[in-house]
Amino acid sequence: MTRYVALLRGVNVGTTRLAMADLRRIVTDLGHEDAKTYLQSGNVAFGSTVRDAEKLAAGIERALTDELALTVPVLVRSGRELAAIAGGNPYADREDDPTRLLVAFLATAPKKSTVDALAVPGRESVSFTVTGREVFLHYVDGGYGRSKFTNAYLEKKLGVVATTRNWKSVRALAEMTAP
């Protein structure tokens, strides 16, 4: 059995409302085990014998639509992937303020040309590193909430679905999915 986390995009931050009890039930009803949510923002860790993360994501997306009439992008990472992400943040040494460290999880790896063209808008001081299906972010002079270098901006510029989590959440999810 492999531990995974499903990251739902845009849940409980705008108009898309989802009770975490419903999310746990849906994941359990799909045949996965030990479903545990983290916070109210659409994070659920679970165990599964299914080895295909895209199949897991599609199943959860379909169940959310069928049972709750919610159209929500779902991204899935294994515990091993999360451990690598938590251990591979190039800005982790700047963790004196973890609210300024975030990770944008991407549905697919973006094209090299879009990564090469990615730039921080205006005069904002944001450091970023795109590694595979993740974008590591460090907001030097302020927080994510005041920046234009947002999840929506990344989606538009990279041409892929993304969902962003703060560093505290990333570490907690890595712990929840550790073997």
PDB file of N, CA, C and O in Angstrom, residues 39-108:
ATOM      1  N   LEU A  39      -6.279  20.610   7.387  1.00  0.00           N
ATOM      2  CA  LEU A  39      -6.899  21.920   7.280  1.00  0.00           C
ATOM      3  C   LEU A  39      -8.215  21.819   6.502  1.00  0.00           C
ATOM      4  O   LEU A  39      -8.756  20.732   6.317  1.00  0.00           O
ATOM      5  N   GLN A  40      -8.731  22.931   6.069  1.00  0.00           N
ATOM      6  CA  GLN A  40     -10.016  22.963   5.363  1.00  0.00           C
ATOM      7  C   GLN A  40      -9.846  23.305   3.890  1.00  0.00           C
ATOM      8  O   GLN A  40     -10.779  23.748   3.240  1.00  0.00           O
ATOM      9  N   SER A  41      -8.633  23.126   3.369  1.00  0.00           N
ATOM     10  CA  SER A  41      -8.361  23.634   2.022  1.00  0.00           C
ATOM     11  C   SER A  41      -8.184  22.553   0.969  1.00  0.00           C
ATOM     12  O   SER A  41      -7.527  22.776  -0.037  1.00  0.00           O
ATOM     13  N   GLY A  42      -8.751  21.386   1.194  1.00  0.00           N
ATOM     14  CA  GLY A  42      -8.737  20.370   0.148  1.00  0.00           C
ATOM     15  C   GLY A  42      -7.464  19.573   0.065  1.00  0.00           C
ATOM     16  O   GLY A  42      -6.917  19.384  -1.024  1.00  0.00           O
ATOM     17  N   ASN A  43      -6.989  19.100   1.207  1.00  0.00           N
ATOM     18  CA  ASN A  43      -5.829  18.212   1.260  1.00  0.00           C
ATOM     19  C   ASN A  43      -6.280  16.922   1.926  1.00  0.00           C
ATOM     20  O   ASN A  43      -6.787  16.967   3.048  1.00  0.00           O
ATOM     21  N   VAL A  44      -6.089  15.805   1.262  1.00  0.00           N
ATOM     22  CA  VAL A  44      -6.452  14.532   1.883  1.00  0.00           C
ATOM     23  C   VAL A  44      -5.351  13.513   1.625  1.00  0.00           C
ATOM     24  O   VAL A  44      -4.958  13.263   0.485  1.00  0.00           O
ATOM     25  N   ALA A  45      -4.842  12.952   2.723  1.00  0.00           N
ATOM     26  CA  ALA A  45      -3.839  11.884   2.649  1.00  0.00           C
ATOM     27  C   ALA A  45      -4.578  10.558   2.765  1.00  0.00           C
ATOM     28  O   ALA A  45      -5.562  10.450   3.507  1.00  0.00           O
ATOM     29  N   PHE A  46      -4.093   9.553   2.032  1.00  0.00           N
ATOM     30  CA  PHE A  46      -4.764   8.253   2.053  1.00  0.00           C
ATOM     31  C   PHE A  46      -3.807   7.173   1.577  1.00  0.00           C
ATOM     32  O   PHE A  46      -2.774   7.448   0.971  1.00  0.00           O
ATOM     33  N   GLY A  47      -4.169   5.936   1.854  1.00  0.00           N
ATOM     34  CA  GLY A  47      -3.413   4.793   1.369  1.00  0.00           C
ATOM     35  C   GLY A  47      -4.170   4.122   0.244  1.00  0.00           C
ATOM     36  O   GLY A  47      -5.405   4.089   0.252  1.00  0.00           O
ATOM     37  N   SER A  48      -3.434   3.597  -0.738  1.00  0.00           N
ATOM     38  CA  SER A  48      -4.086   2.935  -1.865  1.00  0.00           C
ATOM     39  C   SER A  48      -3.158   1.895  -2.479  1.00  0.00           C
ATOM     40  O   SER A  48      -1.935   2.045  -2.453  1.00  0.00           O
ATOM     41  N   THR A  49      -3.768   0.878  -3.041  1.00  0.00           N
ATOM     42  CA  THR A  49      -3.006  -0.117  -3.797  1.00  0.00           C
ATOM     43  C   THR A  49      -2.850   0.303  -5.255  1.00  0.00           C
ATOM     44  O   THR A  49      -2.061  -0.290  -5.989  1.00  0.00           O
ATOM     45  N   VAL A  50      -3.613   1.317  -5.674  1.00  0.00           N
ATOM     46  CA  VAL A  50      -3.507   1.844  -7.036  1.00  0.00           C
ATOM     47  C   VAL A  50      -2.158   2.544  -7.161  1.00  0.00           C
ATOM     48  O   VAL A  50      -1.765   3.321  -6.297  1.00  0.00           O
ATOM     49  N   ARG A  51      -1.443   2.286  -8.241  1.00  0.00           N
ATOM     50  CA  ARG A  51      -0.098   2.853  -8.422  1.00  0.00           C
ATOM     51  C   ARG A  51      -0.047   4.021  -9.408  1.00  0.00           C
ATOM     52  O   ARG A  51       0.999   4.601  -9.617  1.00  0.00           O
ATOM     53  N   ASP A  52      -1.178   4.381  -9.983  1.00  0.00           N
ATOM     54  CA  ASP A  52      -1.240   5.410 -11.010  1.00  0.00           C
ATOM     55  C   ASP A  52      -1.860   6.685 -10.430  1.00  0.00           C
ATOM     56  O   ASP A  52      -3.072   6.756 -10.205  1.00  0.00           O
ATOM     57  N   ALA A  53      -1.039   7.700 -10.193  1.00  0.00           N
ATOM     58  CA  ALA A  53      -1.507   8.942  -9.571  1.00  0.00           C
ATOM     59  C   ALA A  53      -2.551   9.648 -10.431  1.00  0.00           C
ATOM     60  O   ALA A  53      -3.504  10.233  -9.903  1.00  0.00           O
ATOM     61  N   GLU A  54      -2.395   9.607 -11.754  1.00  0.00           N
ATOM     62  CA  GLU A  54      -3.373  10.248 -12.632  1.00  0.00           C
ATOM     63  C   GLU A  54      -4.730   9.551 -12.531  1.00  0.00           C
ATOM     64  O   GLU A  54      -5.769  10.201 -12.553  1.00  0.00           O
ATOM     65  N   LYS A  55      -4.715   8.242 -12.412  1.00  0.00           N
ATOM     66  CA  LYS A  55      -5.959   7.483 -12.251  1.00  0.00           C
ATOM     67  C   LYS A  55      -6.620   7.822 -10.910  1.00  0.00           C
ATOM     68  O   LYS A  55      -7.837   7.985 -10.837  1.00  0.00           O
ATOM     69  N   LEU A  56      -5.799   7.959  -9.859  1.00  0.00           N
ATOM     70  CA  LEU A  56      -6.332   8.343  -8.553  1.00  0.00           C
ATOM     71  C   LEU A  56      -6.979   9.723  -8.626  1.00  0.00           C
ATOM     72  O   LEU A  56      -8.095   9.928  -8.137  1.00  0.00           O
ATOM     73  N   ALA A  57      -6.284  10.681  -9.230  1.00  0.00           N
ATOM     74  CA  ALA A  57      -6.809  12.045  -9.353  1.00  0.00           C
ATOM     75  C   ALA A  57      -8.117  12.052 -10.140  1.00  0.00           C
ATOM     76  O   ALA A  57      -9.103  12.694  -9.728  1.00  0.00           O
ATOM     77  N   ALA A  58      -8.145  11.347 -11.262  1.00  0.00           N
ATOM     78  CA  ALA A  58      -9.343  11.309 -12.102  1.00  0.00           C
ATOM     79  C   ALA A  58     -10.521  10.693 -11.354  1.00  0.00           C
ATOM     80  O   ALA A  58     -11.660  11.167 -11.474  1.00  0.00           O
ATOM     81  N   GLY A  59     -10.264   9.658 -10.560  1.00  0.00           N
ATOM     82  CA  GLY A  59     -11.333   9.023  -9.789  1.00  0.00           C
ATOM     83  C   GLY A  59     -11.927   9.960  -8.753  1.00  0.00           C
ATOM     84  O   GLY A  59     -13.155  10.025  -8.579  1.00  0.00           O
ATOM     85  N   ILE A  60     -11.075  10.702  -8.064  1.00  0.00           N
ATOM     86  CA  ILE A  60     -11.553  11.650  -7.058  1.00  0.00           C
ATOM     87  C   ILE A  60     -12.302  12.798  -7.736  1.00  0.00           C
ATOM     88  O   ILE A  60     -13.382  13.196  -7.280  1.00  0.00           O
ATOM     89  N   GLU A  61     -11.763  13.310  -8.834  1.00  0.00           N
ATOM     90  CA  GLU A  61     -12.455  14.380  -9.580  1.00  0.00           C
ATOM     91  C   GLU A  61     -13.850  13.928 -10.008  1.00  0.00           C
ATOM     92  O   GLU A  61     -14.832  14.662  -9.847  1.00  0.00           O
ATOM     93  N   ARG A  62     -13.923  12.724 -10.564  1.00  0.00           N
ATOM     94  CA  ARG A  62     -15.199  12.193 -11.057  1.00  0.00           C
ATOM     95  C   ARG A  62     -16.201  12.024  -9.909  1.00  0.00           C
ATOM     96  O   ARG A  62     -17.370  12.402 -10.028  1.00  0.00           O
ATOM     97  N   ALA A  63     -15.735  11.508  -8.766  1.00  0.00           N
ATOM     98  CA  ALA A  63     -16.625  11.309  -7.618  1.00  0.00           C
ATOM     99  C   ALA A  63     -17.118  12.650  -7.064  1.00  0.00           C
ATOM    100  O   ALA A  63     -18.288  12.768  -6.670  1.00  0.00           O
ATOM    101  N   LEU A  64     -16.253  13.662  -7.033  1.00  0.00           N
ATOM    102  CA  LEU A  64     -16.676  14.986  -6.573  1.00  0.00           C
ATOM    103  C   LEU A  64     -17.763  15.557  -7.484  1.00  0.00           C
ATOM    104  O   LEU A  64     -18.731  16.160  -7.021  1.00  0.00           O
ATOM    105  N   THR A  65     -17.605  15.338  -8.785  1.00  0.00           N
ATOM    106  CA  THR A  65     -18.606  15.813  -9.742  1.00  0.00           C
ATOM    107  C   THR A  65     -19.903  15.021  -9.603  1.00  0.00           C
ATOM    108  O   THR A  65     -20.986  15.599  -9.498  1.00  0.00           O
ATOM    109  N   ASP A  66     -19.795  13.693  -9.584  1.00  0.00           N
ATOM    110  CA  ASP A  66     -20.977  12.839  -9.532  1.00  0.00           C
ATOM    111  C   ASP A  66     -21.765  12.995  -8.232  1.00  0.00           C
ATOM    112  O   ASP A  66     -22.988  13.038  -8.247  1.00  0.00           O
ATOM    113  N   GLU A  67     -21.061  13.077  -7.112  1.00  0.00           N
ATOM    114  CA  GLU A  67     -21.744  13.077  -5.817  1.00  0.00           C
ATOM    115  C   GLU A  67     -22.072  14.463  -5.284  1.00  0.00           C
ATOM    116  O   GLU A  67     -23.055  14.632  -4.566  1.00  0.00           O
ATOM    117  N   LEU A  68     -21.244  15.462  -5.611  1.00  0.00           N
ATOM    118  CA  LEU A  68     -21.432  16.782  -5.017  1.00  0.00           C
ATOM    119  C   LEU A  68     -21.587  17.898  -6.052  1.00  0.00           C
ATOM    120  O   LEU A  68     -21.678  19.065  -5.683  1.00  0.00           O
ATOM    121  N   ALA A  69     -21.584  17.530  -7.337  1.00  0.00           N
ATOM    122  CA  ALA A  69     -21.700  18.503  -8.431  1.00  0.00           C
ATOM    123  C   ALA A  69     -20.594  19.557  -8.371  1.00  0.00           C
ATOM    124  O   ALA A  69     -20.814  20.714  -8.710  1.00  0.00           O
ATOM    125  N   LEU A  70     -19.401  19.151  -7.949  1.00  0.00           N
ATOM    126  CA  LEU A  70     -18.246  20.048  -7.888  1.00  0.00           C
ATOM    127  C   LEU A  70     -17.268  19.690  -8.997  1.00  0.00           C
ATOM    128  O   LEU A  70     -16.922  18.523  -9.170  1.00  0.00           O
ATOM    129  N   THR A  71     -16.833  20.699  -9.727  1.00  0.00           N
ATOM    130  CA  THR A  71     -15.800  20.506 -10.734  1.00  0.00           C
ATOM    131  C   THR A  71     -14.524  21.104 -10.158  1.00  0.00           C
ATOM    132  O   THR A  71     -14.375  22.327 -10.125  1.00  0.00           O
ATOM    133  N   VAL A  72     -13.659  20.226  -9.667  1.00  0.00           N
ATOM    134  CA  VAL A  72     -12.456  20.655  -8.960  1.00  0.00           C
ATOM    135  C   VAL A  72     -11.252  19.884  -9.501  1.00  0.00           C
ATOM    136  O   VAL A  72     -11.244  18.653  -9.459  1.00  0.00           O
ATOM    137  N   PRO A  73     -10.238  20.599  -9.984  1.00  0.00           N
ATOM    138  CA  PRO A  73      -9.010  19.896 -10.371  1.00  0.00           C
ATOM    139  C   PRO A  73      -8.355  19.242  -9.147  1.00  0.00           C
ATOM    140  O   PRO A  73      -8.300  19.846  -8.073  1.00  0.00           O
ATOM    141  N   VAL A  74      -7.882  18.020  -9.334  1.00  0.00           N
ATOM    142  CA  VAL A  74      -7.231  17.265  -8.262  1.00  0.00           C
ATOM    143  C   VAL A  74      -5.852  16.850  -8.742  1.00  0.00           C
ATOM    144  O   VAL A  74      -5.707  16.289  -9.829  1.00  0.00           O
ATOM    145  N   LEU A  75      -4.842  17.120  -7.931  1.00  0.00           N
ATOM    146  CA  LEU A  75      -3.473  16.699  -8.219  1.00  0.00           C
ATOM    147  C   LEU A  75      -3.059  15.716  -7.123  1.00  0.00           C
ATOM    148  O   LEU A  75      -3.373  15.949  -5.952  1.00  0.00           O
ATOM    149  N   VAL A  76      -2.405  14.648  -7.498  1.00  0.00           N
ATOM    150  CA  VAL A  76      -2.009  13.619  -6.532  1.00  0.00           C
ATOM    151  C   VAL A  76      -0.499  13.463  -6.540  1.00  0.00           C
ATOM    152  O   VAL A  76       0.121  13.425  -7.612  1.00  0.00           O
ATOM    153  N   ARG A  77       0.071  13.370  -5.343  1.00  0.00           N
ATOM    154  CA  ARG A  77       1.501  13.090  -5.177  1.00  0.00           C
ATOM    155  C   ARG A  77       1.644  11.955  -4.182  1.00  0.00           C
ATOM    156  O   ARG A  77       0.890  11.856  -3.207  1.00  0.00           O
ATOM    157  N   SER A  78       2.628  11.119  -4.406  1.00  0.00           N
ATOM    158  CA  SER A  78       2.910  10.024  -3.473  1.00  0.00           C
ATOM    159  C   SER A  78       3.689  10.560  -2.279  1.00  0.00           C
ATOM    160  O   SER A  78       4.288  11.644  -2.334  1.00  0.00           O
ATOM    161  N   GLY A  79       3.703   9.776  -1.222  1.00  0.00           N
ATOM    162  CA  GLY A  79       4.495  10.139  -0.059  1.00  0.00           C
ATOM    163  C   GLY A  79       5.966  10.290  -0.408  1.00  0.00           C
ATOM    164  O   GLY A  79       6.646  11.190   0.104  1.00  0.00           O
ATOM    165  N   ARG A  80       6.459   9.446  -1.285  1.00  0.00           N
ATOM    166  CA  ARG A  80       7.856   9.531  -1.722  1.00  0.00           C
ATOM    167  C   ARG A  80       8.114  10.857  -2.446  1.00  0.00           C
ATOM    168  O   ARG A  80       9.124  11.517  -2.221  1.00  0.00           O
ATOM    169  N   GLU A  81       7.191  11.250  -3.318  1.00  0.00           N
ATOM    170  CA  GLU A  81       7.341  12.531  -4.012  1.00  0.00           C
ATOM    171  C   GLU A  81       7.302  13.702  -3.034  1.00  0.00           C
ATOM    172  O   GLU A  81       8.104  14.640  -3.133  1.00  0.00           O
ATOM    173  N   LEU A  82       6.389  13.647  -2.083  1.00  0.00           N
ATOM    174  CA  LEU A  82       6.306  14.725  -1.097  1.00  0.00           C
ATOM    175  C   LEU A  82       7.562  14.802  -0.244  1.00  0.00           C
ATOM    176  O   LEU A  82       8.022  15.899   0.088  1.00  0.00           O
ATOM    177  N   ALA A  83       8.111  13.659   0.111  1.00  0.00           N
ATOM    178  CA  ALA A  83       9.363  13.667   0.885  1.00  0.00           C
ATOM    179  C   ALA A  83      10.474  14.341   0.083  1.00  0.00           C
ATOM    180  O   ALA A  83      11.261  15.125   0.631  1.00  0.00           O
ATOM    181  N   ALA A  84      10.535  14.052  -1.207  1.00  0.00           N
ATOM    182  CA  ALA A  84      11.558  14.669  -2.059  1.00  0.00           C
ATOM    183  C   ALA A  84      11.332  16.181  -2.174  1.00  0.00           C
ATOM    184  O   ALA A  84      12.284  16.968  -2.156  1.00  0.00           O
ATOM    185  N   ILE A  85      10.079  16.583  -2.255  1.00  0.00           N
ATOM    186  CA  ILE A  85       9.759  18.005  -2.334  1.00  0.00           C
ATOM    187  C   ILE A  85      10.145  18.698  -1.029  1.00  0.00           C
ATOM    188  O   ILE A  85      10.801  19.741  -1.028  1.00  0.00           O
ATOM    189  N   ALA A  86       9.755  18.108   0.085  1.00  0.00           N
ATOM    190  CA  ALA A  86      10.068  18.696   1.394  1.00  0.00           C
ATOM    191  C   ALA A  86      11.574  18.751   1.637  1.00  0.00           C
ATOM    192  O   ALA A  86      12.067  19.671   2.285  1.00  0.00           O
ATOM    193  N   GLY A  87      12.302  17.786   1.098  1.00  0.00           N
ATOM    194  CA  GLY A  87      13.752  17.763   1.276  1.00  0.00           C
ATOM    195  C   GLY A  87      14.517  18.500   0.203  1.00  0.00           C
ATOM    196  O   GLY A  87      15.736  18.669   0.312  1.00  0.00           O
ATOM    197  N   GLY A  88      13.825  18.958  -0.835  1.00  0.00           N
ATOM    198  CA  GLY A  88      14.517  19.554  -1.967  1.00  0.00           C
ATOM    199  C   GLY A  88      14.218  21.021  -2.207  1.00  0.00           C
ATOM    200  O   GLY A  88      14.515  21.543  -3.282  1.00  0.00           O
ATOM    201  N   ASN A  89      13.643  21.689  -1.237  1.00  0.00           N
ATOM    202  CA  ASN A  89      13.308  23.099  -1.416  1.00  0.00           C
ATOM    203  C   ASN A  89      14.588  23.940  -1.412  1.00  0.00           C
ATOM    204  O   ASN A  89      15.292  23.988  -0.412  1.00  0.00           O
ATOM    205  N   PRO A  90      14.906  24.616  -2.519  1.00  0.00           N
ATOM    206  CA  PRO A  90      16.138  25.394  -2.576  1.00  0.00           C
ATOM    207  C   PRO A  90      16.119  26.631  -1.675  1.00  0.00           C
ATOM    208  O   PRO A  90      17.161  27.259  -1.474  1.00  0.00           O
ATOM    209  N   TYR A  91      14.945  26.945  -1.114  1.00  0.00           N
ATOM    210  CA  TYR A  91      14.832  28.122  -0.249  1.00  0.00           C
ATOM    211  C   TYR A  91      14.616  27.751   1.216  1.00  0.00           C
ATOM    212  O   TYR A  91      14.345  28.625   2.045  1.00  0.00           O
ATOM    213  N   ALA A  92      14.727  26.478   1.545  1.00  0.00           N
ATOM    214  CA  ALA A  92      14.460  26.023   2.912  1.00  0.00           C
ATOM    215  C   ALA A  92      15.362  26.693   3.937  1.00  0.00           C
ATOM    216  O   ALA A  92      14.969  26.864   5.092  1.00  0.00           O
ATOM    217  N   ASP A  93      16.557  27.102   3.538  1.00  0.00           N
ATOM    218  CA  ASP A  93      17.459  27.775   4.477  1.00  0.00           C
ATOM    219  C   ASP A  93      16.939  29.164   4.838  1.00  0.00           C
ATOM    220  O   ASP A  93      17.450  29.806   5.756  1.00  0.00           O
ATOM    221  N   ARG A  94      15.917  29.631   4.165  1.00  0.00           N
ATOM    222  CA  ARG A  94      15.320  30.939   4.443  1.00  0.00           C
ATOM    223  C   ARG A  94      14.044  30.782   5.258  1.00  0.00           C
ATOM    224  O   ARG A  94      13.157  31.633   5.212  1.00  0.00           O
ATOM    225  N   GLU A  95      13.965  29.714   6.024  1.00  0.00           N
ATOM    226  CA  GLU A  95      12.731  29.347   6.706  1.00  0.00           C
ATOM    227  C   GLU A  95      12.493  30.138   7.999  1.00  0.00           C
ATOM    228  O   GLU A  95      11.667  29.768   8.808  1.00  0.00           O
ATOM    229  N   ASP A  96      13.176  31.243   8.207  1.00  0.00           N
ATOM    230  CA  ASP A  96      12.904  32.049   9.384  1.00  0.00           C
ATOM    231  C   ASP A  96      11.460  32.556   9.371  1.00  0.00           C
ATOM    232  O   ASP A  96      10.892  32.842  10.401  1.00  0.00           O
ATOM    233  N   ASP A  97      10.860  32.643   8.214  1.00  0.00           N
ATOM    234  CA  ASP A  97       9.457  33.000   8.076  1.00  0.00           C
ATOM    235  C   ASP A  97       8.821  32.058   7.059  1.00  0.00           C
ATOM    236  O   ASP A  97       8.762  32.357   5.865  1.00  0.00           O
ATOM    237  N   PRO A  98       8.334  30.896   7.517  1.00  0.00           N
ATOM    238  CA  PRO A  98       7.811  29.894   6.582  1.00  0.00           C
ATOM    239  C   PRO A  98       6.578  30.342   5.815  1.00  0.00           C
ATOM    240  O   PRO A  98       6.214  29.720   4.825  1.00  0.00           O
ATOM    241  N   THR A  99       5.938  31.451   6.217  1.00  0.00           N
ATOM    242  CA  THR A  99       4.781  31.933   5.461  1.00  0.00           C
ATOM    243  C   THR A  99       5.200  32.516   4.119  1.00  0.00           C
ATOM    244  O   THR A  99       4.369  32.727   3.249  1.00  0.00           O
ATOM    245  N   ARG A 100       6.481  32.768   3.954  1.00  0.00           N
ATOM    246  CA  ARG A 100       6.978  33.319   2.693  1.00  0.00           C
ATOM    247  C   ARG A 100       7.496  32.223   1.755  1.00  0.00           C
ATOM    248  O   ARG A 100       7.958  32.522   0.664  1.00  0.00           O
ATOM    249  N   LEU A 101       7.435  30.975   2.217  1.00  0.00           N
ATOM    250  CA  LEU A 101       7.837  29.831   1.396  1.00  0.00           C
ATOM    251  C   LEU A 101       6.587  29.071   0.979  1.00  0.00           C
ATOM    252  O   LEU A 101       5.769  28.717   1.821  1.00  0.00           O
ATOM    253  N   LEU A 102       6.480  28.799  -0.316  1.00  0.00           N
ATOM    254  CA  LEU A 102       5.338  28.055  -0.822  1.00  0.00           C
ATOM    255  C   LEU A 102       5.797  27.104  -1.918  1.00  0.00           C
ATOM    256  O   LEU A 102       6.893  27.263  -2.463  1.00  0.00           O
ATOM    257  N   VAL A 103       4.934  26.162  -2.240  1.00  0.00           N
ATOM    258  CA  VAL A 103       5.168  25.268  -3.372  1.00  0.00           C
ATOM    259  C   VAL A 103       3.898  25.249  -4.215  1.00  0.00           C
ATOM    260  O   VAL A 103       2.803  25.021  -3.699  1.00  0.00           O
ATOM    261  N   ALA A 104       4.059  25.525  -5.493  1.00  0.00           N
ATOM    262  CA  ALA A 104       2.956  25.372  -6.444  1.00  0.00           C
ATOM    263  C   ALA A 104       3.107  23.990  -7.073  1.00  0.00           C
ATOM    264  O   ALA A 104       4.143  23.674  -7.662  1.00  0.00           O
ATOM    265  N   PHE A 105       2.099  23.158  -6.911  1.00  0.00           N
ATOM    266  CA  PHE A 105       2.071  21.825  -7.494  1.00  0.00           C
ATOM    267  C   PHE A 105       1.412  21.937  -8.860  1.00  0.00           C
ATOM    268  O   PHE A 105       0.339  22.527  -8.987  1.00  0.00           O
ATOM    269  N   LEU A 106       2.043  21.385  -9.872  1.00  0.00           N
ATOM    270  CA  LEU A 106       1.550  21.472 -11.243  1.00  0.00           C
ATOM    271  C   LEU A 106       0.987  20.124 -11.696  1.00  0.00           C
ATOM    272  O   LEU A 106       1.532  19.072 -11.350  1.00  0.00           O
ATOM    273  N   ALA A 107      -0.070  20.162 -12.484  1.00  0.00           N
ATOM    274  CA  ALA A 107      -0.674  18.923 -12.985  1.00  0.00           C
ATOM    275  C   ALA A 107       0.298  18.154 -13.866  1.00  0.00           C
ATOM    276  O   ALA A 107       0.355  16.924 -13.818  1.00  0.00           O
ATOM    277  N   THR A 108       1.049  18.872 -14.681  1.00  0.00           N
ATOM    278  CA  THR A 108       2.061  18.268 -15.550  1.00  0.00           C
ATOM    279  C   THR A 108       3.273  19.183 -15.577  1.00  0.00           C
ATOM    280  O   THR A 108       3.176  20.367 -15.256  1.00  0.00           O
TER     281      THR A 108
END
